[in-house]
Coordinates of C-alpha atoms in Angstrom, one line a residue:
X1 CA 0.0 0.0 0.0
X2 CA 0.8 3.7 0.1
X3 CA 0.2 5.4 3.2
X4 CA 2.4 8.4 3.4
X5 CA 4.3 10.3 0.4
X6 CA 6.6 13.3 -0.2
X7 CA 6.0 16.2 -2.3
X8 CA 8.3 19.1 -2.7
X9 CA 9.1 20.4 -5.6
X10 CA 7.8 24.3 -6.8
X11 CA 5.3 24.5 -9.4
X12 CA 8.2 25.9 -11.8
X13 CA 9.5 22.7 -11.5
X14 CA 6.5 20.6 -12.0
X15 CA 5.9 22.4 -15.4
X16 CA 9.1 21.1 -16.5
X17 CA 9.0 18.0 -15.5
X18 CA 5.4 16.9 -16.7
X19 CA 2.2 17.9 -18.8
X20 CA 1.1 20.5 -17.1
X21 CA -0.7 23.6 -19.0
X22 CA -2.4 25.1 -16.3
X23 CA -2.6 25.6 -12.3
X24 CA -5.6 25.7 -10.5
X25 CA -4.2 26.1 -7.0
X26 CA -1.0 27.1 -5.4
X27 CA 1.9 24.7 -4.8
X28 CA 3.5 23.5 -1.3
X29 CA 6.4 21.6 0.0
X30 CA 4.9 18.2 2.1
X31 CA 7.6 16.1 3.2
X32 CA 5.3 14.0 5.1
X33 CA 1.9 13.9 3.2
X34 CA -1.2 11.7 5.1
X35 CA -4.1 10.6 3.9
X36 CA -7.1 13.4 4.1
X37 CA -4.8 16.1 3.0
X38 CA -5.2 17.3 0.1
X39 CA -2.7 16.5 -2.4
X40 CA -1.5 17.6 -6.0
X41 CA -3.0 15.5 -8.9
X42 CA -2.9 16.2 -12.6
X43 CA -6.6 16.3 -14.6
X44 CA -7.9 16.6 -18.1
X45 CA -10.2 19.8 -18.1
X46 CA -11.9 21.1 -21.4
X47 CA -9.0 19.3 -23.2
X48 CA -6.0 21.0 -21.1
X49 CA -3.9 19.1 -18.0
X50 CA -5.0 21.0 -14.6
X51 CA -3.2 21.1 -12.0
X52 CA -5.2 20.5 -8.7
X53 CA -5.7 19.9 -5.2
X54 CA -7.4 16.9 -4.3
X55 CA -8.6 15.1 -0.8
X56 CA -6.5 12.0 -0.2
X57 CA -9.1 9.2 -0.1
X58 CA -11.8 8.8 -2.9
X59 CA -15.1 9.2 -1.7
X60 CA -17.3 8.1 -4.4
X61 CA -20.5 10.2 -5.6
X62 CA -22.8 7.6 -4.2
X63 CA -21.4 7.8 -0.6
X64 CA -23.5 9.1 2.4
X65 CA -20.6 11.2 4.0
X66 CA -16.9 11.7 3.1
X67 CA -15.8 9.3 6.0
X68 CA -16.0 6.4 3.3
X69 CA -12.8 8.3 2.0
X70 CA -10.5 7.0 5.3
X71 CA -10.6 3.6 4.0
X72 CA -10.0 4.4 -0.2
X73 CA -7.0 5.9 -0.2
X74 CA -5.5 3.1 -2.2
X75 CA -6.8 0.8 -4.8
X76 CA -5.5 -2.0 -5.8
X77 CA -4.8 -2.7 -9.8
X78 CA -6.0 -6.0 -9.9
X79 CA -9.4 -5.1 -8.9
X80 CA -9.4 -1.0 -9.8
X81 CA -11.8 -1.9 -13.0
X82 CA -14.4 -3.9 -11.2
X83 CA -14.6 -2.9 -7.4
X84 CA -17.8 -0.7 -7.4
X85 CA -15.8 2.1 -5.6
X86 CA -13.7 2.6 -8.4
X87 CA -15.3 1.3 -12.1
X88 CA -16.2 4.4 -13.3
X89 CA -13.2 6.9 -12.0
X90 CA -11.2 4.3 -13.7
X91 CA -13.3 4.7 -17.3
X92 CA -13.7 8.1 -16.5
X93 CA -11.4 10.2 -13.8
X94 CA -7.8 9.0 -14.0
X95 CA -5.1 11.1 -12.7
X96 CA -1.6 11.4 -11.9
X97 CA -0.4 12.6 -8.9
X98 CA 2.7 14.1 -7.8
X99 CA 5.7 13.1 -5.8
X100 CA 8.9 12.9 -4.8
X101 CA 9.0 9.9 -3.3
X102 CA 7.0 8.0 -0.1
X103 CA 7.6 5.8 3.1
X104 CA 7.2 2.4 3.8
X105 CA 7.9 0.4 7.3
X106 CA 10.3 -2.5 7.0
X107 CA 10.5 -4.8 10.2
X108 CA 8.8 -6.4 13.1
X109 CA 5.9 -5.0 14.6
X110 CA 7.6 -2.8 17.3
X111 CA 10.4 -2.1 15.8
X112 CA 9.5 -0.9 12.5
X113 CA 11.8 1.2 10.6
X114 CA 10.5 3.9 7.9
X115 CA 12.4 4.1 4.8
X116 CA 12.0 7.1 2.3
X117 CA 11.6 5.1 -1.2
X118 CA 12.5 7.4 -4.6
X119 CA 13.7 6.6 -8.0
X120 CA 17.0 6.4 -8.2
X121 CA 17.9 9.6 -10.3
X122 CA 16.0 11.5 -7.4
X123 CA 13.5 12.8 -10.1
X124 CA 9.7 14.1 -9.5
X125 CA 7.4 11.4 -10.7
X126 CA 3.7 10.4 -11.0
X127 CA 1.5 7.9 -9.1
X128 CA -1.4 6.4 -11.3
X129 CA -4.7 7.9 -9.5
X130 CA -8.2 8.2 -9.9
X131 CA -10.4 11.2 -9.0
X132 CA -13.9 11.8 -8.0
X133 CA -16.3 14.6 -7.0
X134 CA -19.0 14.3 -3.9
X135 CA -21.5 16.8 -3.2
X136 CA -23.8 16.5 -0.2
X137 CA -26.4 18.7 -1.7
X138 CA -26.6 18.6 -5.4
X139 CA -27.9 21.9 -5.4
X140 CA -25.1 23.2 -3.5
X141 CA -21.9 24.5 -5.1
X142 CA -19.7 22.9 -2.1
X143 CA -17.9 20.0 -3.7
X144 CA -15.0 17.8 -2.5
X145 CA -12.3 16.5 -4.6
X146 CA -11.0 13.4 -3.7
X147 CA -8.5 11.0 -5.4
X148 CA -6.8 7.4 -4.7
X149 CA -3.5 6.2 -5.4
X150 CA -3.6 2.3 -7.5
X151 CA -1.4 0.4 -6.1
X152 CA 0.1 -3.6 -7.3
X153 CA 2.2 -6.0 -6.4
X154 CA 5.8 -4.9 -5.2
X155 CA 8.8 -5.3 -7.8
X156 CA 12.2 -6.7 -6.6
X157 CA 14.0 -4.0 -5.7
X158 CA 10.9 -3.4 -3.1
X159 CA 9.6 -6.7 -2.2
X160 CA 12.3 -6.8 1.2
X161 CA 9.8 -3.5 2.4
X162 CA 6.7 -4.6 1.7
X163 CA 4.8 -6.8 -1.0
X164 CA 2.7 -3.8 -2.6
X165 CA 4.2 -0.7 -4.0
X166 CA 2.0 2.6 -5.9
X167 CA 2.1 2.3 -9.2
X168 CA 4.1 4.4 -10.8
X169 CA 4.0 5.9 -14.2
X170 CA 6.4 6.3 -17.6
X171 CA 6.4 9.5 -19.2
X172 CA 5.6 8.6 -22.7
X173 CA 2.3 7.0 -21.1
X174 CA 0.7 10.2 -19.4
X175 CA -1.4 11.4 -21.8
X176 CA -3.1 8.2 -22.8
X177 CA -3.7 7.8 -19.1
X178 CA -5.2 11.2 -18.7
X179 CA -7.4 11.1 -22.3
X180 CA -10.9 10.8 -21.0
X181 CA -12.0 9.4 -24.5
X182 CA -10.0 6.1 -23.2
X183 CA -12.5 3.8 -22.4
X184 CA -10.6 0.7 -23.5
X185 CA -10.5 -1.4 -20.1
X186 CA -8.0 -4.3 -21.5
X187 CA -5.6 -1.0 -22.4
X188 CA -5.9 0.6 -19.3
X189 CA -5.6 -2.4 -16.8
X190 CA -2.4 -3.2 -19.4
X191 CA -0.6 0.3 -18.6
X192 CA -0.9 -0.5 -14.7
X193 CA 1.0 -4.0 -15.9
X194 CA 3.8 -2.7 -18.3
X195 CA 4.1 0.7 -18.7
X196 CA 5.2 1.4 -14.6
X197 CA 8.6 2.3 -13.0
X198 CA 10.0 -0.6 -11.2
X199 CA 13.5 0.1 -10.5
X200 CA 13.5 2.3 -7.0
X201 CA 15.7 3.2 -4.5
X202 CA 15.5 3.4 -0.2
X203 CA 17.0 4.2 2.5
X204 CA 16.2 4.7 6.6
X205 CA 14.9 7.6 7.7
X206 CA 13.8 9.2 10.8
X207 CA 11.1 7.7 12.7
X208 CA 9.8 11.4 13.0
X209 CA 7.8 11.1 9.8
X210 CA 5.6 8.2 12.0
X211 CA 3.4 11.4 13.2
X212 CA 2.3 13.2 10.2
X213 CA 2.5 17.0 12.3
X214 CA 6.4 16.4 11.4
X215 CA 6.3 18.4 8.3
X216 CA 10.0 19.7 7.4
X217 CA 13.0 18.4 5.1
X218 CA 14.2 16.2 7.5
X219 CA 11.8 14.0 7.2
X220 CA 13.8 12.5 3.9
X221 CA 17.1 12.7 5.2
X222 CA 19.0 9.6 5.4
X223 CA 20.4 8.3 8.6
X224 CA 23.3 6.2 9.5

């Protein structure tokens, strides 16, 4: 799974590293992203990539309250096209959100380690996501964003942390992703299969970033 995440780089930066054409909301460091916060995600809108904030933990448009959203803040590939919570984001809302790399626990209970994971060129990249829209009162103009991170089975150089991993996109496959004409199921299930990152790097970190009020570069700095 994915459970907390980093996200640091300025909006500058984002532009140059990936499709973005315009930027609905301002841009923050979080070295120590949880779930509920919101979080930067990348949308089609009138044919143009948005940048956005979203709420961490999809909370579908058929939910009674947005509490549903605690327990979706992951979903899992082999399911994502089926499991009622997410069908139709995944035919319809796919995003990509923004990182710079996220923690995982290695170890025992009671003595679990984080580790900060990255890729190993220490680039931004993008999680596959899926976004939705809830209102309470359809006549009300109060809507929450909310979004998921798909997750699949962990590749080698992760499997010693933990045996699932976010998936994690190629470049050359954002668009097709993000094009909401993309109905193709077989396609889409095949780009969370083959067109992912796998190769990652990790190291132990401070076990600061276990309370998510520890917000501050530290949080990714190696230790010995």
């Amino acid at each position: 799974m994915c459970g907390r995440f980093v996200g640091f780089r300025s909006l500058r930066e984002l532009q140059e590293s990936f499709p973005i054409d315009k930027a609905a909301c301002e841009v923050t460091a979080n070295y120590n992203v949880a779930p509920s916060q919101e979080i930067l995600a990348i949308i089609k809108h009138e044919g143009e990539n948005w940048l956005d904030k979203f709420y961490w933990g999809l909370v579908p448009f058929w939910a009674k309250d947005i509490s549903i959203g605690n327990r979706m803040i992951n979903a899992r590939s082999e399911t994502v096209a089926e499991k009622p919570s997410f069908r139709n984001a995944f035919k319809k809302r796919r995003c990509l959100i923004v990182a710079d790399g996220f923690y995982e626990w290695k170890g025992e209970k009671g003595y679990k380690q984080p580790m900060f994971i990255t890729l190993p060129d220490r680039k931004p990249f993008v999680f596959a996501g899926l976004w939705e829209t809830w209102n309470k009162k359809p006549d009300s103009d109060s809507i929450y964003k909310s979004c998921t991170i798909i997750t699949t089975q962990a590749s080698e150089s992760f499997s010693e942390i933990h045996h699932r991993k976010p998936v994690i996109l190629n470049s050359e496959i954002y668009e097709p992703w993000l094009d909401l004409q993309n109905h193709d199921l077989d396609e889409l299930k095949n780009i969370l299969k083959r067109e992912i990152i796998t190769e990652l790097v990790s190291y132990p970190v401070s076990k600061q970033v276990n309370s998510a009020s520890n917000n501050n570069p530290v949080c990714i700095e190696p230790i010995v």
